[in-house]
Amino acid sequence: MPFMKGNAPIRRTLKYLEAGKLVFKEGVKIFSINYNTSGPHHKGARDFVFWYVPQIQYKNPEVQVITFKNMTPSPFIRCFLDSGKELLVDIDSRSKEEVHSHIRRVLCKTDEQLAQEAVAMEKKDNPANFGKGYARSCICEIPGQVPCPGVVPLPNHMRGKFKHADNS
Amino acid sequence: MFSRINPGLLINLQSTFGRDCNPFLGTFLQSVRWARKPIWAPVAKSKLFRIPERKKLPEDEALELRRLYNEYRTHCKAVRQLICKEYAASVEESPSVINSRIDDDLSQAIKLNEEWNKEVAAIREERLTLEAEIEREKNLQYMIRAEQENEEQIKLLDEIVKAEKEKSTTFITPDNLDEAIEFALANPVDYNFAIDLKGNIVYGRKGKFEEVLMKQVEELNEKQVAASSS
C-alpha cells in the first residue's frame, strides 16, 4: 500500500481513529481475530481488520488486540473477559459492517454510557472547574483570585456602595 | 457559636427575617457584620481586656430553650441523615447490584451472540454444501475427461498394434532368411543420386543423365500423341 494513495491512508488520521465507535465494556481484556488472507468468506474479516482494528486499538488502549492470519478454515473473533469467560463470534461470510454492528451491540458500551463517561471525564480532567464535587470548592482558593466576599469584603471599587456613592 | 449570641435575639431575628437569617447558615452574622466596623478590624483597644459578663437567663426559660434546641437538633440530624442515606443510595449501587447487572449484561450479550452464531452457521453450512457440490462436479468432469483420454490412448495403441501386425507379415524370420538374402542380392539398392543445375536427378551410382533426358523426351512425345489423338 502506498503511503498516501487511495482512501486507505485515512486510517492513519487522528480524526478517523477518534471516530471509532467500538469502545469495549470494562470486562473485555483480549480481542483476537482469526482470518485468512484469501477466500471470499474471509473478505469481511479481512476488511474488518483493515478498517476497524486501528480504531479498536486506539479506542481501547488497555485491551490486547491480536490478529491471527492463515490459521483457520473459517474466520472468527474471540474475546476473553476478565471473568475468565470467552465470547466466540463466528464471522464467516459476513461483511465488515455487519460484524461491526454486531460487535458494537454485544461487546461495546452504549452511546449513553459513553456520553456519561465523557462528561465525567471532562469534569475530572478540566482543572478550571470548581464547585461541589470538584477539586476545589471555590475559585477563591486559587492564589491571586479575589477572595470570597463572604470571607473578606470586596475592594471598595467593586462595591456598589462606593461605586454609586453620591459624593456631592 | 451560639453561646456568645443572645438566643433571644436569634429567635427574634429568625422569626422576623425567615431563612435568610438562619443562624445555621451563618448569614445572620453577615447581615449585621459591618453595621459598626469591618470584621477583620481588631478588638478596640479600650475593649481588649474586657470580659463581658455572661448574660443570665431566667432558669425556666433556659431550660425551655435547651429543650427546644435539643429537639430541633435531633430533628435536623435525623433529616440530614435521611437525606444523606437517600442520596448515597441513589448515587451508588451496592456491589451485588452492580455485579448482577454486569452478569445480566453479559448473559444478554452471550444470548445475542449465540443467535448470531446460529445464523452464521446456517450461512456457512449453505456455503459448504455449495462448495462441495462444485467440487463434486469438478471431480466428475475430471473423471470423465480422464476416462476419455484413457479410451483414446487404448484406441491409439490398438491401431499401432494392428499396424505392427500387418507389418509383421513382411518381417524376416529364420524361416525365410535365405529367401530374403537371395532377394537382397538379386535387387541391390543404391541410394546415391546426382543432380544437375536444372534439377534433373539421376539415381544410382551408375545412372546416366542421357538416359534421364531420353526418358523425358519420350514422355513428352507420348503426351503430344495423347493430346493429338484426343
Coordinates of C-alpha atoms in Angstrom, one line a residue:
Chain A
M1 CA 0.0 0.0 0.0
P2 CA 1.5 3.4 -1.0
F3 CA 1.8 5.9 1.8
M4 CA -0.7 8.4 0.5
K5 CA -2.6 6.8 -2.3
G6 CA -6.2 5.7 -2.4
N7 CA -8.5 6.0 0.6
A8 CA -6.7 3.6 2.9
P9 CA -4.4 6.3 4.4
I10 CA -7.3 7.9 6.3
R11 CA -6.9 5.0 8.7
R12 CA -3.8 6.8 10.0
T13 CA -5.5 10.1 10.6
L14 CA -6.4 11.1 14.2
K15 CA -9.9 12.1 13.1
Y16 CA -10.6 8.6 11.8
L17 CA -9.1 6.9 14.8
E18 CA -11.2 9.1 17.2
A19 CA -14.3 8.4 15.2
G20 CA -14.2 4.8 16.2
K21 CA -17.4 3.5 17.7
L22 CA -16.1 0.3 19.2
V23 CA -15.3 1.0 22.9
F24 CA -15.4 -2.3 24.7
K25 CA -17.0 -2.9 28.0
E26 CA -14.8 -3.0 31.1
G27 CA -14.7 -6.8 31.2
V28 CA -13.1 -7.3 27.8
K29 CA -9.4 -7.8 28.2
I30 CA -8.3 -9.5 24.9
F31 CA -9.7 -9.2 21.5
S32 CA -8.4 -11.7 19.0
I33 CA -9.5 -12.2 15.4
N34 CA -8.7 -15.2 13.1
Y35 CA -8.9 -14.8 9.4
N36 CA -7.2 -15.9 6.1
T37 CA -5.6 -13.7 3.5
S38 CA -7.6 -15.4 0.7
G39 CA -11.1 -16.7 0.2
P40 CA -14.4 -14.9 -0.3
H41 CA -15.8 -15.9 3.0
H42 CA -12.9 -14.2 4.8
K43 CA -13.4 -11.0 2.9
G44 CA -15.5 -9.3 5.7
A45 CA -12.9 -10.4 8.3
R46 CA -10.0 -9.0 6.2
D47 CA -11.8 -5.7 5.7
F48 CA -12.7 -5.6 9.3
V49 CA -9.1 -5.9 10.3
F50 CA -8.0 -3.4 7.7
W51 CA -10.5 -0.7 8.6
Y52 CA -11.6 -1.2 12.2
V53 CA -8.7 -2.7 14.1
P54 CA -6.8 0.6 14.2
Q55 CA -9.8 2.3 15.6
I56 CA -10.3 -0.5 18.2
Q57 CA -6.8 -0.3 19.4
Y58 CA -6.9 3.4 19.6
K59 CA -10.1 3.5 21.5
N60 CA -9.2 0.6 23.8
P61 CA -5.5 1.1 24.8
E62 CA -5.9 -1.3 27.7
V63 CA -7.2 -4.2 25.6
Q64 CA -4.8 -6.6 23.9
V65 CA -5.8 -6.7 20.2
I66 CA -4.3 -9.6 18.3
T67 CA -4.8 -11.0 14.8
F68 CA -4.1 -14.5 13.6
K69 CA -3.6 -14.9 9.9
N70 CA -4.0 -18.1 7.8
M71 CA -4.6 -20.4 10.7
T72 CA -8.2 -21.2 10.4
P73 CA -10.6 -22.6 7.8
S74 CA -13.3 -20.1 8.8
P75 CA -12.9 -16.6 10.3
F76 CA -13.9 -15.8 13.9
I77 CA -13.5 -13.3 16.7
R78 CA -12.7 -14.5 20.2
C79 CA -12.9 -12.2 23.2
F80 CA -11.5 -13.0 26.6
L81 CA -13.3 -11.4 29.5
D82 CA -11.8 -10.7 32.9
S83 CA -14.2 -13.2 34.5
G84 CA -12.4 -16.0 32.6
K85 CA -15.2 -16.4 30.2
E86 CA -14.7 -16.0 26.5
L87 CA -17.0 -15.0 23.7
L88 CA -16.7 -16.6 20.3
V89 CA -18.2 -14.7 17.3
D90 CA -18.4 -16.5 14.0
I91 CA -17.9 -14.1 11.2
D92 CA -18.0 -16.4 8.2
S93 CA -19.2 -14.8 5.0
R94 CA -20.2 -11.6 6.9
S95 CA -19.4 -8.1 5.7
K96 CA -17.3 -5.8 7.8
E97 CA -20.3 -3.6 8.5
E98 CA -22.4 -6.5 9.8
V99 CA -19.5 -7.6 12.0
H100 CA -19.0 -4.0 13.2
S101 CA -22.7 -3.6 14.2
H102 CA -22.8 -7.0 16.0
I103 CA -19.6 -6.4 17.9
R104 CA -20.9 -2.9 18.9
R105 CA -24.2 -4.4 20.1
V106 CA -22.6 -7.3 22.0
L107 CA -19.2 -6.2 23.4
C108 CA -19.2 -2.4 23.4
K109 CA -20.5 0.3 25.6
T110 CA -23.7 2.0 24.6
D111 CA -23.8 5.6 23.4
E112 CA -25.4 6.7 26.6
Q113 CA -22.7 5.1 28.7
L114 CA -20.0 6.7 26.5
A115 CA -21.7 10.1 26.8
Q116 CA -21.9 9.8 30.6
E117 CA -18.3 8.8 30.8
A118 CA -17.2 11.6 28.6
V119 CA -19.0 14.1 30.8
A120 CA -17.4 12.6 34.0
M121 CA -14.0 12.5 32.3
E122 CA -14.3 16.1 31.3
K123 CA -15.3 17.1 34.8
K124 CA -12.3 15.3 36.2
D125 CA -10.0 16.4 33.5
N126 CA -10.6 20.1 33.5
P127 CA -8.7 21.9 36.3
A128 CA -10.6 25.0 35.7
N129 CA -13.8 23.5 37.1
F130 CA -14.7 24.4 40.6
G131 CA -17.6 23.9 43.0
K132 CA -19.2 21.0 44.6
G133 CA -17.7 17.7 43.6
Y134 CA -14.5 19.2 42.1
A135 CA -11.0 19.5 43.3
R136 CA -11.8 22.9 44.8
S137 CA -15.0 24.3 46.1
C138 CA -14.4 27.9 45.1
I139 CA -12.3 29.9 42.7
C140 CA -11.1 32.0 45.6
E141 CA -8.9 29.1 46.7
I142 CA -6.5 29.9 43.9
P143 CA -3.8 32.4 44.9
G144 CA -4.2 35.7 43.2
Q145 CA -8.0 35.4 42.8
V146 CA -10.4 37.7 44.6
P147 CA -11.3 36.2 48.0
C148 CA -14.9 35.4 48.6
P149 CA -16.8 38.5 49.9
G150 CA -18.2 36.1 52.5
V151 CA -14.7 35.9 54.0
V152 CA -13.2 39.2 53.0
P153 CA -15.1 42.2 51.7
L154 CA -14.5 43.1 48.1
P155 CA -12.3 46.0 47.4
N156 CA -14.2 49.3 47.6
H157 CA -14.0 49.9 43.9
M158 CA -16.0 46.8 43.3
R159 CA -18.7 47.6 45.8
G160 CA -21.8 49.4 44.7
K161 CA -21.9 51.2 48.0
F162 CA -18.8 53.1 47.0
K163 CA -19.1 52.9 43.2
H164 CA -22.5 54.5 43.1
A165 CA -22.0 56.7 46.2
D166 CA -23.3 60.2 45.8
N167 CA -20.2 62.2 46.6
S168 CA -21.9 65.6 46.2
Chain B
M1 CA -21.0 29.9 68.4
F2 CA -24.4 30.3 69.8
S3 CA -23.3 30.7 73.3
R4 CA -21.9 34.2 72.5
I5 CA -25.1 35.4 70.9
N6 CA -28.2 36.2 72.7
P7 CA -30.5 33.3 71.9
G8 CA -33.5 35.5 72.3
L9 CA -32.2 37.9 69.7
L10 CA -31.6 35.0 67.4
I11 CA -35.0 33.6 67.7
N12 CA -36.5 37.1 67.1
L13 CA -34.4 37.7 64.0
Q14 CA -35.2 34.3 62.7
S15 CA -38.8 34.8 63.0
T16 CA -38.6 38.2 61.5
F17 CA -36.4 37.6 58.5
G18 CA -37.0 33.9 57.8
R19 CA -34.4 31.6 56.5
D20 CA -32.0 34.4 55.4
C21 CA -31.2 34.9 59.0
N22 CA -31.0 31.3 59.9
P23 CA -28.1 31.1 62.4
F24 CA -27.1 27.7 61.0
L25 CA -26.3 29.2 57.6
G26 CA -24.1 31.8 59.2
T27 CA -25.9 34.5 57.2
F28 CA -27.2 36.1 60.4
L29 CA -23.7 37.3 61.2
Q30 CA -23.1 38.5 57.7
S31 CA -26.2 40.7 57.6
V32 CA -25.0 42.8 60.5
R33 CA -21.3 42.4 60.5
W34 CA -20.4 45.8 59.1
A35 CA -23.0 47.6 61.0
R36 CA -20.3 49.0 63.1
K37 CA -16.9 48.0 61.9
P38 CA -15.3 45.6 59.5
I39 CA -15.0 42.1 60.6
W40 CA -11.2 42.0 60.2
A41 CA -10.8 45.0 62.5
P42 CA -9.3 44.1 65.8
V43 CA -10.9 44.5 69.1
A44 CA -10.8 48.1 70.1
K45 CA -8.0 48.8 72.5
S46 CA -10.3 50.0 75.1
K47 CA -12.3 46.7 74.9
L48 CA -9.3 44.4 74.6
F49 CA -9.2 43.0 78.0
R50 CA -12.9 43.4 78.8
I51 CA -14.6 40.2 79.8
P52 CA -18.3 40.6 79.0
E53 CA -20.5 39.5 81.8
R54 CA -22.3 36.3 81.0
K55 CA -26.0 37.0 80.3
K56 CA -28.2 35.4 82.8
L57 CA -31.4 33.9 81.6
P58 CA -34.3 33.1 83.9
E59 CA -33.9 29.4 84.8
D60 CA -37.2 28.2 83.4
E61 CA -36.5 30.0 80.1
A62 CA -33.0 28.5 79.8
L63 CA -34.5 25.0 80.4
E64 CA -37.2 25.6 77.8
L65 CA -34.6 26.9 75.3
R66 CA -32.4 23.9 75.9
R67 CA -35.3 21.5 75.4
L68 CA -36.3 23.3 72.2
Y69 CA -32.8 23.3 70.9
N70 CA -32.2 19.7 71.7
E71 CA -35.4 18.8 69.9
Y72 CA -34.5 20.9 67.0
R73 CA -31.0 19.5 66.7
T74 CA -32.4 15.9 66.9
H75 CA -34.8 16.6 64.1
C76 CA -32.2 18.3 62.0
K77 CA -29.8 15.4 62.5
A78 CA -32.5 12.9 61.6
V79 CA -33.5 14.7 58.4
R80 CA -29.9 15.2 57.4
Q81 CA -29.1 11.5 57.9
L82 CA -32.1 10.5 55.9
I83 CA -31.2 12.8 53.0
C84 CA -27.6 11.6 53.1
K85 CA -28.7 8.0 53.0
E86 CA -31.2 8.6 50.2
Y87 CA -28.6 10.4 48.2
A88 CA -26.0 7.7 48.7
A89 CA -28.5 5.1 47.7
S90 CA -29.4 7.0 44.6
V91 CA -25.8 7.7 43.5
E92 CA -24.1 4.4 44.4
E93 CA -25.3 1.0 43.8
S94 CA -24.2 -1.9 46.0
P95 CA -21.6 -4.2 44.6
S96 CA -24.1 -7.0 44.4
V97 CA -26.4 -4.9 42.3
I98 CA -23.5 -3.9 40.0
N99 CA -22.4 -7.5 39.7
S100 CA -25.8 -8.7 38.9
R101 CA -26.2 -6.0 36.3
I102 CA -22.9 -7.0 34.7
D103 CA -23.9 -10.6 34.7
D104 CA -27.3 -9.7 33.1
D105 CA -25.5 -7.7 30.5
L106 CA -23.1 -10.5 29.8
S107 CA -25.8 -13.1 29.6
Q108 CA -27.7 -10.9 27.2
A109 CA -24.6 -10.4 25.1
I110 CA -24.0 -14.2 25.0
K111 CA -27.6 -14.8 24.0
L112 CA -27.4 -12.3 21.2
N113 CA -24.1 -13.8 20.1
E114 CA -25.5 -17.3 20.1
E115 CA -28.3 -16.2 17.8
W116 CA -25.8 -14.5 15.5
N117 CA -23.6 -17.6 15.5
K118 CA -26.5 -19.8 14.6
E119 CA -27.3 -17.6 11.6
V120 CA -23.7 -17.7 10.6
A121 CA -23.6 -21.4 11.0
A122 CA -26.5 -21.7 8.6
I123 CA -24.8 -19.5 6.1
R124 CA -21.6 -21.5 6.4
E125 CA -23.4 -24.8 6.0
E126 CA -25.0 -23.5 2.9
R127 CA -21.7 -22.3 1.5
L128 CA -20.0 -25.6 2.4
T129 CA -22.7 -27.6 0.6
L130 CA -22.4 -25.4 -2.4
E131 CA -18.7 -25.7 -2.4
A132 CA -18.9 -29.5 -2.0
E133 CA -21.3 -29.6 -4.9
I134 CA -19.0 -27.6 -7.1
E135 CA -16.1 -29.8 -6.0
R136 CA -18.0 -33.0 -6.8
E137 CA -19.0 -31.6 -10.2
K138 CA -15.3 -30.8 -10.9
N139 CA -14.2 -34.2 -9.9
L140 CA -16.8 -35.8 -12.1
Q141 CA -15.7 -33.7 -15.0
Y142 CA -12.1 -34.7 -14.3
M143 CA -13.0 -38.4 -14.1
I144 CA -15.0 -38.2 -17.4
R145 CA -12.1 -36.5 -19.1
A146 CA -9.6 -39.0 -17.7
E147 CA -11.7 -41.8 -19.0
Q148 CA -12.0 -40.3 -22.4
E149 CA -8.3 -39.8 -22.6
N150 CA -7.8 -43.4 -21.4
E151 CA -10.0 -44.7 -24.2
E152 CA -8.3 -42.6 -26.8
Q153 CA -5.0 -44.0 -25.6
I154 CA -6.2 -47.5 -25.8
K155 CA -7.6 -46.9 -29.3
L156 CA -4.2 -45.4 -30.4
L157 CA -2.4 -48.4 -29.0
D158 CA -4.8 -50.8 -30.8
E159 CA -4.1 -49.1 -34.0
I160 CA -0.4 -49.3 -33.5
V161 CA -0.6 -53.0 -32.7
K162 CA -2.8 -53.6 -35.8
A163 CA -0.3 -51.8 -38.0
E164 CA 2.6 -53.7 -36.5
K165 CA 0.8 -57.0 -37.0
E166 CA 0.3 -56.1 -40.7
K167 CA 3.9 -55.2 -41.0
S168 CA 4.9 -58.5 -39.3
T169 CA 4.0 -60.4 -42.4
T170 CA 7.0 -58.9 -44.2
F171 CA 9.3 -59.5 -41.3
I172 CA 12.5 -61.6 -42.0
T173 CA 12.3 -64.7 -39.8
P174 CA 14.7 -67.6 -39.6
D175 CA 12.4 -69.5 -42.0
N176 CA 12.6 -67.0 -44.8
L177 CA 16.0 -65.8 -44.1
D178 CA 17.6 -67.4 -47.1
E179 CA 14.9 -66.1 -49.5
A180 CA 15.5 -62.6 -48.1
I181 CA 19.2 -62.9 -48.6
E182 CA 18.7 -64.0 -52.2
F183 CA 16.2 -61.3 -52.8
A184 CA 18.6 -58.7 -51.4
L185 CA 21.4 -59.9 -53.5
A186 CA 19.3 -60.0 -56.6
N187 CA 18.0 -56.5 -56.1
P188 CA 20.8 -54.3 -54.9
V189 CA 19.6 -50.9 -53.7
D190 CA 21.7 -47.9 -54.5
Y191 CA 20.7 -44.7 -52.6
N192 CA 23.2 -42.5 -54.3
F193 CA 22.0 -39.9 -56.8
A194 CA 23.3 -36.9 -58.7
I195 CA 21.6 -33.6 -59.6
D196 CA 22.4 -31.1 -62.3
L197 CA 21.7 -27.4 -62.4
K198 CA 18.3 -27.8 -64.0
G199 CA 17.2 -30.1 -61.2
N200 CA 17.3 -33.4 -63.1
I201 CA 18.0 -36.2 -60.7
V202 CA 19.9 -39.4 -61.7
Y203 CA 19.6 -42.2 -59.2
G204 CA 22.3 -44.8 -58.7
R205 CA 26.0 -44.7 -58.8
K206 CA 25.9 -45.8 -62.4
G207 CA 23.0 -43.8 -63.7
K208 CA 23.4 -41.6 -66.7
F209 CA 21.9 -38.1 -67.5
E210 CA 21.4 -39.1 -71.1
E211 CA 19.0 -41.8 -70.0
V212 CA 17.1 -39.4 -68.0
L213 CA 16.9 -36.9 -70.8
M214 CA 15.8 -39.6 -73.2
K215 CA 13.1 -40.6 -70.8
Q216 CA 11.8 -37.1 -70.6
V217 CA 11.7 -36.7 -74.4
E218 CA 9.7 -40.0 -74.6
E219 CA 7.3 -38.8 -72.0
L220 CA 6.8 -35.5 -73.9
N221 CA 6.2 -37.4 -77.2
E222 CA 3.7 -39.6 -75.5
K223 CA 1.9 -36.6 -74.1
Q224 CA 1.7 -34.9 -77.5
V225 CA 0.4 -38.1 -79.1
A226 CA -2.2 -38.4 -76.5
A227 CA -3.2 -34.7 -76.9
S228 CA -3.4 -35.0 -80.8
S229 CA -5.4 -38.3 -80.6
S230 CA -7.9 -36.8 -78.2

